[in-house]
Coordinates of N, CA and C in Angstrom, one line a residue:
M106 N 25.9 -65.9 -2.5 CA 26.4 -64.7 -1.9 C 25.5 -64.3 -0.7
E107 N 26.2 -63.8 0.3 CA 25.5 -63.4 1.6 C 25.1 -61.9 1.5
F108 N 23.9 -61.6 2.0 CA 23.4 -60.2 2.1 C 23.0 -59.9 3.5
N109 N 23.1 -58.6 3.9 CA 22.7 -58.2 5.2 C 21.2 -58.3 5.3
R110 N 20.7 -59.0 6.3 CA 19.3 -59.2 6.5 C 18.7 -58.0 7.2
P111 N 17.7 -57.4 6.7 CA 17.1 -56.3 7.4 C 16.6 -56.6 8.8
A112 N 16.7 -55.7 9.7 CA 16.1 -55.9 11.0 C 14.6 -55.9 11.0
S113 N 14.0 -56.5 12.0 CA 12.5 -56.5 12.0 C 12.0 -55.1 12.2
L114 N 10.7 -54.9 11.9 CA 10.0 -53.6 12.0 C 9.8 -53.4 13.5
K115 N 10.3 -52.2 14.0 CA 10.2 -51.9 15.4 C 8.9 -51.0 15.6
L116 N 8.0 -51.4 16.4 CA 6.8 -50.7 16.7 C 6.8 -49.9 18.0
T117 N 8.0 -49.6 18.4 CA 8.2 -48.7 19.6 C 9.1 -47.6 19.2
G118 N 9.0 -46.5 20.0 CA 9.8 -45.3 19.7 C 9.2 -44.5 18.5
N119 N 10.0 -44.0 17.6 CA 9.5 -43.3 16.5 C 9.1 -44.2 15.4
I120 N 7.9 -44.7 15.4 CA 7.5 -45.8 14.4 C 7.4 -45.2 13.0
N121 N 7.2 -44.0 12.8 CA 7.3 -43.3 11.5 C 8.6 -43.6 10.9
D122 N 9.7 -43.2 11.6 CA 11.1 -43.3 11.1 C 11.4 -44.8 11.0
N123 N 11.0 -45.6 12.0 CA 11.3 -47.0 12.0 C 10.7 -47.7 10.7
F124 N 9.5 -47.3 10.3 CA 8.8 -47.9 9.2 C 9.6 -47.5 7.9
K125 N 9.9 -46.2 7.8 CA 10.7 -45.7 6.6 C 12.0 -46.4 6.4
T126 N 12.7 -46.6 7.5 CA 14.0 -47.3 7.4 C 13.8 -48.8 7.1
F127 N 12.8 -49.4 7.7 CA 12.4 -50.8 7.4 C 12.1 -51.0 5.9
K128 N 11.2 -50.1 5.4 CA 10.8 -50.2 4.0 C 12.0 -50.1 3.1
Q129 N 12.9 -49.1 3.4 CA 14.0 -48.9 2.5 C 15.0 -50.1 2.6
E130 N 15.2 -50.7 3.8 CA 16.0 -51.9 3.9 C 15.5 -53.1 3.2
I131 N 14.1 -53.2 3.2 CA 13.5 -54.4 2.5 C 13.6 -54.2 1.0
E132 N 13.4 -53.0 0.5 CA 13.5 -52.7 -0.9 C 14.9 -53.1 -1.4
V133 N 15.9 -52.6 -0.6 CA 17.3 -52.9 -1.0 C 17.6 -54.4 -1.0
Y134 N 17.1 -55.0 0.1 CA 17.3 -56.5 0.3 C 16.7 -57.3 -0.8
F135 N 15.4 -56.9 -1.2 CA 14.7 -57.6 -2.2 C 15.4 -57.4 -3.6
M136 N 15.9 -56.2 -3.8 CA 16.6 -56.0 -5.1 C 17.9 -56.8 -5.1
A137 N 18.6 -56.8 -4.0 CA 19.9 -57.5 -4.0 C 19.7 -59.1 -4.1
T138 N 18.6 -59.5 -3.5 CA 18.4 -61.0 -3.5 C 17.5 -61.4 -4.7
E139 N 17.2 -60.5 -5.5 CA 16.3 -60.7 -6.7 C 15.0 -61.3 -6.3
T140 N 14.5 -60.9 -5.2 CA 13.2 -61.4 -4.7 C 12.1 -60.9 -5.6
Y141 N 12.2 -59.8 -6.2 CA 11.2 -59.2 -7.1 C 11.0 -60.1 -8.3
K142 N 11.9 -61.0 -8.6 CA 11.8 -61.9 -9.8 C 11.0 -63.2 -9.4
K143 N 10.9 -63.4 -8.1 CA 10.2 -64.6 -7.6 C 8.7 -64.4 -7.7
P144 N 7.9 -65.5 -7.6 CA 6.5 -65.4 -7.6 C 5.9 -64.6 -6.5
K145 N 4.8 -64.0 -6.6 CA 4.2 -63.1 -5.7 C 4.1 -63.7 -4.3
E146 N 3.7 -65.0 -4.2 CA 3.6 -65.6 -2.9 C 4.9 -65.7 -2.2
V147 N 6.0 -65.9 -2.9 CA 7.3 -65.9 -2.3 C 7.7 -64.6 -1.8
Q148 N 7.4 -63.5 -2.6 CA 7.7 -62.2 -2.1 C 7.0 -61.8 -0.9
V149 N 5.7 -62.1 -0.8 CA 4.9 -61.9 0.4 C 5.4 -62.6 1.6
A150 N 5.7 -63.9 1.4 CA 6.2 -64.7 2.5 C 7.5 -64.2 3.0
R151 N 8.4 -63.7 2.2 CA 9.7 -63.2 2.6 C 9.5 -61.9 3.4
L152 N 8.6 -61.0 2.9 CA 8.3 -59.8 3.6 C 7.7 -60.1 5.0
L153 N 6.7 -61.0 5.1 CA 6.1 -61.4 6.3 C 7.1 -62.0 7.3
N154 N 8.0 -62.7 6.8 CA 9.1 -63.3 7.6 C 10.0 -62.2 8.2
L155 N 10.3 -61.2 7.4 CA 11.2 -60.1 7.8 C 10.5 -59.1 8.7
L156 N 9.2 -59.1 8.7 CA 8.5 -58.2 9.6 C 8.8 -58.4 11.1
G157 N 9.1 -59.7 11.4 CA 9.3 -60.0 12.8 C 8.0 -60.2 13.6
P158 N 8.1 -60.7 14.8 CA 6.9 -61.1 15.6 C 5.9 -59.9 15.7
D159 N 6.3 -58.7 16.1 CA 5.4 -57.6 16.4 C 4.8 -57.1 15.0
G160 N 5.6 -57.1 14.0 CA 5.1 -56.7 12.7 C 4.1 -57.7 12.1
L161 N 4.3 -59.0 12.4 CA 3.4 -60.0 11.9 C 2.1 -59.9 12.7
K162 N 2.1 -59.6 14.0 CA 0.9 -59.5 14.7 C 0.1 -58.3 14.2
L163 N 0.8 -57.2 13.9 CA 0.1 -56.0 13.3 C -0.5 -56.4 11.9
F164 N 0.3 -57.1 11.1 CA -0.2 -57.5 9.8 C -1.5 -58.3 9.9
N165 N -1.6 -59.2 10.9 CA -2.7 -60.0 11.1 C -4.0 -59.3 11.4
T166 N -3.9 -58.0 11.8 CA -5.0 -57.1 12.1 C -5.6 -56.5 10.8
F167 N -4.8 -56.5 9.7 CA -5.2 -55.9 8.5 C -6.2 -56.8 7.7
K168 N -7.1 -56.1 7.1 CA -8.0 -56.9 6.2 C -7.6 -56.7 4.8
I169 N -6.8 -57.6 4.3 CA -6.2 -57.5 2.9 C -6.7 -58.7 2.1
E170 N -7.4 -58.3 1.0 CA -7.9 -59.4 0.2 C -6.8 -59.9 -0.8
D171 N -6.1 -59.0 -1.5 CA -5.1 -59.3 -2.5 C -3.7 -59.0 -1.8
K172 N -3.1 -60.1 -1.3 CA -1.8 -59.8 -0.6 C -0.7 -59.7 -1.6
S173 N -0.1 -58.5 -1.5 CA 1.1 -58.3 -2.4 C 2.0 -57.4 -1.5
I174 N 3.3 -57.2 -2.0 CA 4.2 -56.4 -1.2 C 3.6 -54.9 -1.2
E175 N 3.1 -54.5 -2.3 CA 2.5 -53.1 -2.3 C 1.4 -52.9 -1.3
T176 N 0.4 -53.8 -1.3 CA -0.7 -53.7 -0.4 C -0.3 -53.8 1.1
I177 N 0.7 -54.7 1.4 CA 1.2 -54.8 2.7 C 1.9 -53.5 3.2
F178 N 2.8 -53.0 2.3 CA 3.4 -51.7 2.6 C 2.5 -50.6 2.8
K179 N 1.4 -50.6 2.0 CA 0.4 -49.5 2.1 C -0.3 -49.6 3.4
C180 N -0.7 -50.7 3.9 CA -1.4 -50.9 5.2 C -0.4 -50.5 6.3
L181 N 0.9 -51.0 6.2 CA 1.8 -50.7 7.3 C 2.1 -49.1 7.3
E182 N 2.1 -48.5 6.2 CA 2.4 -47.1 6.1 C 1.2 -46.3 6.7
E183 N 0.0 -46.8 6.4 CA -1.2 -46.1 7.0 C -1.2 -46.2 8.5
Y184 N -0.7 -47.3 9.1 CA -0.6 -47.5 10.5 C 0.6 -46.7 11.1
C185 N 1.7 -46.8 10.5 CA 3.0 -46.2 11.1 C 3.2 -44.7 10.8
V186 N 2.7 -44.2 9.7 CA 3.0 -42.9 9.3 C 1.8 -42.0 9.6
P187 N 1.9 -41.1 10.6 CA 0.7 -40.3 10.9 C 0.4 -39.3 9.8
K188 N -0.9 -38.9 9.8 CA -1.3 -37.9 8.8 C -0.6 -36.6 9.1
K189 N -0.2 -35.9 8.0 CA 0.6 -34.7 8.2 C -0.3 -33.5 8.5
N190 N 0.1 -32.7 9.4 CA -0.5 -31.4 9.7 C 0.5 -30.4 9.2
V191 N 0.2 -29.8 8.0 CA 1.1 -29.0 7.3 C 1.6 -27.8 8.2
V192 N 0.8 -27.3 9.0 CA 1.2 -26.2 9.8 C 2.2 -26.6 10.9
M193 N 1.9 -27.8 11.6 CA 2.7 -28.3 12.6 C 4.0 -28.9 12.0
E194 N 3.9 -29.4 10.8 CA 5.0 -30.1 10.2 C 6.3 -29.2 10.1
H195 N 6.1 -27.9 9.9 CA 7.2 -27.0 9.8 C 7.4 -26.0 10.9
Y196 N 6.6 -26.2 12.0 CA 6.6 -25.3 13.1 C 7.8 -25.7 14.0
R197 N 8.7 -24.8 14.4 CA 9.8 -25.1 15.2 C 10.4 -23.8 15.7
K198 N 10.7 -23.8 17.0 CA 11.4 -22.7 17.6 C 12.8 -23.0 18.0
Q199 N 13.7 -22.1 18.0 CA 15.1 -22.3 18.3 C 15.2 -22.4 19.8
N200 N 15.9 -23.4 20.3 CA 16.1 -23.6 21.8 C 17.2 -22.6 22.2
E201 N 17.2 -22.3 23.5 CA 18.1 -21.2 24.0 C 19.5 -21.4 23.7
N202 N 20.1 -22.5 23.8 CA 21.5 -22.7 23.6 C 21.8 -23.4 22.2
E203 N 20.8 -23.5 21.4 CA 21.0 -24.1 20.1 C 21.6 -23.2 19.1
S204 N 22.6 -23.7 18.3 CA 23.2 -22.9 17.3 C 22.3 -22.6 16.2
F205 N 22.5 -21.5 15.5 CA 21.7 -21.2 14.3 C 21.7 -22.3 13.3
E206 N 23.0 -22.8 13.0 CA 23.1 -23.8 12.0 C 22.3 -25.0 12.3
K207 N 22.2 -25.5 13.5 CA 21.4 -26.6 13.9 C 19.9 -26.3 13.7
F208 N 19.5 -25.1 14.2 CA 18.1 -24.7 14.0 C 17.7 -24.6 12.5
Y209 N 18.6 -24.1 11.7 CA 18.3 -23.9 10.3 C 18.2 -25.3 9.6
A210 N 19.2 -26.2 10.0 CA 19.2 -27.5 9.4 C 17.9 -28.3 9.7
D211 N 17.5 -28.2 11.0 CA 16.2 -28.8 11.4 C 15.0 -28.3 10.6
L212 N 15.0 -27.0 10.4 CA 13.9 -26.4 9.7 C 13.9 -26.9 8.3
R213 N 15.0 -27.0 7.6 CA 15.1 -27.5 6.2 C 14.6 -28.9 6.2
E214 N 15.0 -29.7 7.2 CA 14.5 -31.1 7.2 C 13.0 -31.2 7.4
L215 N 12.5 -30.4 8.3 CA 11.0 -30.4 8.6 C 10.2 -30.0 7.4
I216 N 10.7 -28.9 6.7 CA 9.9 -28.3 5.6 C 10.0 -29.1 4.4
K217 N 11.0 -30.0 4.3 CA 11.2 -30.8 3.1 C 10.0 -31.8 2.9
S218 N 9.4 -32.3 4.0 CA 8.3 -33.2 3.9 C 7.0 -32.5 3.6
C219 N 7.0 -31.2 3.6 CA 5.7 -30.5 3.4 C 5.3 -30.2 2.0
E220 N 6.3 -30.4 1.1 CA 6.0 -30.2 -0.3 C 5.4 -28.8 -0.7
F221 N 6.1 -27.8 -0.2 CA 5.6 -26.4 -0.5 C 6.0 -25.8 -1.8
G222 N 6.9 -26.5 -2.5 CA 7.4 -26.1 -3.8 C 8.1 -24.7 -3.7
E223 N 7.6 -23.8 -4.6 CA 8.2 -22.5 -4.7 C 8.0 -21.6 -3.5
A224 N 7.0 -21.9 -2.7 CA 6.8 -21.2 -1.4 C 7.7 -21.6 -0.3
E225 N 8.5 -22.6 -0.5 CA 9.4 -23.1 0.5 C 10.4 -22.1 1.1
E226 N 11.0 -21.3 0.2 CA 12.0 -20.3 0.7 C 11.3 -19.2 1.5
T227 N 10.1 -18.7 1.1 CA 9.4 -17.7 1.8 C 9.0 -18.3 3.2
L228 N 8.5 -19.5 3.3 CA 8.1 -20.1 4.5 C 9.4 -20.3 5.5
L229 N 10.5 -20.7 4.9 CA 11.7 -20.8 5.7 C 12.1 -19.4 6.3
C230 N 12.0 -18.4 5.5 CA 12.3 -17.0 6.0 C 11.3 -16.7 7.2
S231 N 10.0 -17.0 7.0 CA 9.1 -16.7 8.1 C 9.4 -17.5 9.3
Q232 N 9.7 -18.8 9.2 CA 9.9 -19.7 10.3 C 11.2 -19.3 11.0
I233 N 12.2 -18.8 10.3 CA 13.5 -18.4 11.0 C 13.2 -17.1 11.8
V234 N 12.5 -16.2 11.2 CA 12.2 -14.9 11.9 C 11.3 -15.2 13.1
L235 N 10.3 -16.0 12.9 CA 9.3 -16.2 14.0 C 9.9 -17.2 15.1
G236 N 10.8 -18.0 14.7 CA 11.3 -19.0 15.6 C 12.7 -18.7 16.3
I237 N 13.3 -17.7 15.8 CA 14.7 -17.4 16.4 C 14.6 -17.0 17.9
H238 N 15.5 -17.5 18.7 CA 15.4 -17.3 20.1 C 15.8 -15.8 20.5
D239 N 16.8 -15.3 19.9 CA 17.3 -13.9 20.2 C 16.3 -12.9 19.8
K240 N 15.7 -12.3 20.8 CA 14.6 -11.3 20.5 C 15.0 -10.0 19.8
D241 N 16.2 -9.6 20.1 CA 16.8 -8.4 19.5 C 17.0 -8.7 18.0
L242 N 17.6 -9.8 17.7 CA 17.8 -10.2 16.3 C 16.4 -10.4 15.6
Q243 N 15.5 -10.9 16.3 CA 14.1 -11.1 15.7 C 13.5 -9.7 15.4
T244 N 13.7 -8.8 16.3 CA 13.1 -7.4 16.0 C 13.8 -6.8 14.8
K245 N 15.1 -7.0 14.7 CA 15.9 -6.5 13.5 C 15.4 -7.1 12.2
L246 N 15.2 -8.5 12.2 CA 14.7 -9.2 11.1 C 13.3 -8.8 10.7
L247 N 12.5 -8.5 11.7 CA 11.1 -8.1 11.4 C 11.0 -6.7 10.8
R248 N 12.0 -5.9 11.1 CA 12.1 -4.5 10.5 C 12.4 -4.6 9.0
E249 N 13.3 -5.6 8.6 CA 13.7 -5.7 7.3 C 12.9 -6.7 6.5
D250 N 12.9 -6.6 5.2 CA 12.3 -7.7 4.4 C 13.4 -8.3 3.5
L251 N 14.2 -9.2 4.2 CA 15.3 -9.7 3.6 C 15.1 -11.1 2.9
P252 N 15.8 -11.4 1.8 CA 15.7 -12.7 1.2 C 16.4 -13.7 2.1
L253 N 16.1 -15.0 1.9 CA 16.6 -16.1 2.7 C 18.1 -16.1 2.8
P254 N 18.9 -15.9 1.7 CA 20.4 -15.9 1.9 C 20.9 -14.8 2.8
K255 N 20.3 -13.6 2.8 CA 20.7 -12.5 3.6 C 20.3 -12.8 5.1
I256 N 19.1 -13.4 5.3 CA 18.7 -13.7 6.7 C 19.7 -14.7 7.3
I257 N 20.1 -15.7 6.5 CA 21.0 -16.7 7.0 C 22.3 -16.1 7.3
K258 N 22.9 -15.3 6.4 CA 24.2 -14.6 6.7 C 24.1 -13.7 7.9
Y259 N 23.0 -13.0 8.0 CA 22.9 -12.1 9.1 C 22.8 -12.8 10.5
C260 N 22.0 -13.9 10.5 CA 21.9 -14.7 11.7 C 23.3 -15.3 12.1
Q261 N 24.0 -15.8 11.1 CA 25.3 -16.4 11.3 C 26.3 -15.3 11.9
A262 N 26.2 -14.2 11.3 CA 27.1 -13.1 11.7 C 26.8 -12.6 13.2
V263 N 25.5 -12.5 13.5 CA 25.1 -12.1 14.8 C 25.6 -13.2 15.8
E264 N 25.4 -14.5 15.5 CA 25.8 -15.6 16.4 C 27.3 -15.6 16.6
Q265 N 28.0 -15.4 15.5 CA 29.5 -15.3 15.6 C 30.0 -14.2 16.4
A266 N 29.3 -13.0 16.3 CA 29.7 -11.8 17.1 C 29.4 -12.1 18.6
E267 N 28.3 -12.8 18.9 CA 28.0 -13.1 20.2 C 29.0 -14.1 20.8
M268 N 29.4 -15.0 20.0 CA 30.5 -16.0 20.5 C 31.8 -15.2 20.8
H269 N 32.1 -14.3 20.0 CA 33.3 -13.5 20.2 C 33.2 -12.6 21.4
R270 N 32.0 -12.0 21.6 CA 31.8 -11.2 22.8 C 32.0 -12.0 24.1
R271 N 31.5 -13.2 24.1 CA 31.6 -14.1 25.2 C 33.1 -14.4 25.5
V272 N 33.8 -14.7 24.5 CA 35.2 -15.0 24.6 C 35.9 -13.8 25.2
V273 N 35.7 -12.7 24.7 CA 36.3 -11.4 25.2 C 35.9 -11.2 26.6
Q274 N 34.6 -11.4 26.9 CA 34.1 -11.1 28.2 C 34.7 -12.1 29.3
K275 N 34.9 -13.3 28.9 CA 35.6 -14.3 29.8 C 37.0 -14.0 30.0
E276 N 37.7 -13.5 29.0 CA 39.1 -13.2 29.1 C 39.4 -11.9 29.8
S277 N 38.5 -10.9 29.7 CA 38.7 -9.6 30.2 C 38.8 -9.6 31.8
P278 N 37.8 -10.3 32.5 CA 37.9 -10.2 34.0 C 39.2 -10.9 34.4
A279 N 39.6 -12.0 33.8 CA 40.9 -12.7 34.2 C 42.1 -11.7 33.9
H280 N 42.0 -11.1 32.8 CA 43.1 -10.2 32.4 C 43.2 -9.0 33.3
M281 N 42.0 -8.5 33.6 CA 41.9 -7.3 34.5 C 42.4 -7.7 35.9
S282 N 41.9 -8.9 36.4 CA 42.3 -9.3 37.7 C 43.8 -9.5 37.8
N283 N 44.4 -10.0 36.8 CA 45.9 -10.2 36.7 C 46.6 -8.9 36.8
N284 N 46.0 -7.9 36.0 CA 46.6 -6.5 36.1 C 46.5 -5.9 37.5
I285 N 45.3 -6.1 38.1 CA 45.0 -5.6 39.4 C 46.0 -6.2 40.4
Q286 N 46.1 -7.6 40.3 CA 47.1 -8.3 41.2 C 48.5 -7.7 41.0
H287 N 48.9 -7.5 39.8 CA 50.2 -7.0 39.5 C 50.4 -5.6 40.1
H288 N 49.4 -4.7 40.0 CA 49.5 -3.4 40.6 C 49.5 -3.5 42.1
V289 N 48.7 -4.3 42.7 CA 48.7 -4.5 44.1 C 50.0 -5.0 44.6
H290 N 50.6 -6.0 43.9 CA 51.9 -6.5 44.2 C 53.0 -5.4 44.2
I291 N 52.9 -4.6 43.2 CA 53.9 -3.5 43.1 C 53.7 -2.5 44.3
K292 N 52.4 -2.2 44.5 CA 52.1 -1.2 45.6 C 52.6 -1.8 47.0
V293 N 52.3 -3.1 47.1 CA 52.7 -3.8 48.4 C 54.2 -3.8 48.5
N294 N 54.9 -4.1 47.4 CA 56.4 -4.1 47.4 C 56.9 -2.7 47.7
K295 N 56.3 -1.7 47.1 CA 56.7 -0.3 47.4 C 56.5 0.1 48.8
S296 N 55.4 -0.4 49.3 CA 55.1 -0.1 50.8 C 56.1 -0.8 51.6
V297 N 56.4 -2.0 51.3 CA 57.4 -2.8 52.1 C 58.7 -2.1 52.0
M298 N 59.1 -1.6 50.8 CA 60.4 -0.8 50.7 C 60.4 0.4 51.5
L299 N 59.2 1.2 51.5 CA 59.1 2.4 52.3 C 59.2 2.1 53.8
I300 N 58.6 1.0 54.2 CA 58.6 0.6 55.6 C 60.0 0.3 56.0
N301 N 60.7 -0.4 55.1 CA 62.1 -0.8 55.4 C 63.0 0.4 55.5
K302 N 62.7 1.4 54.8 CA 63.5 2.7 54.8 C 63.4 3.4 56.1
I303 N 62.2 3.2 56.8 CA 61.9 4.0 58.0 C 62.7 3.5 59.1

């Protein structure tokens, strides 16, 4: 039976994400190919083979006495995954044209890796209030002490209202200019009729 062979470990770009993807693909591949049932030396050889040239060069810099899949992954993780700064891990400000939904989804993703447990909801509230781009909305949220679901609903409602306001504002000048043109056309026609009567 044929299985999809994992791609080599990429040591460029976001190596943290690259490593996590690589490790997950290897674990799936080893499970599917029953590599875990093979002798330890075969498991290590397959992993080293799948690392690719750059990954193998990196592996050769490690000082590992007892080579196993676990020790190799541990060394790779120490190299690829930076130490977490809990404060910076969940710090995020909303960009000017970014939707609230995108901002909130990114915050949830960032805070997930911080392992705050029961304090997670409180910290999400704080991060939304401190990171929201709309300063009027921020002021309103700072005045209230709302739970997370109410903050989310309020931010969504304000964003929706702003979108509606923009639509109305875009349509109003065009609608008004059409009305003005219509009135001007009538006045011009009346003037022409008056001139023709003279």
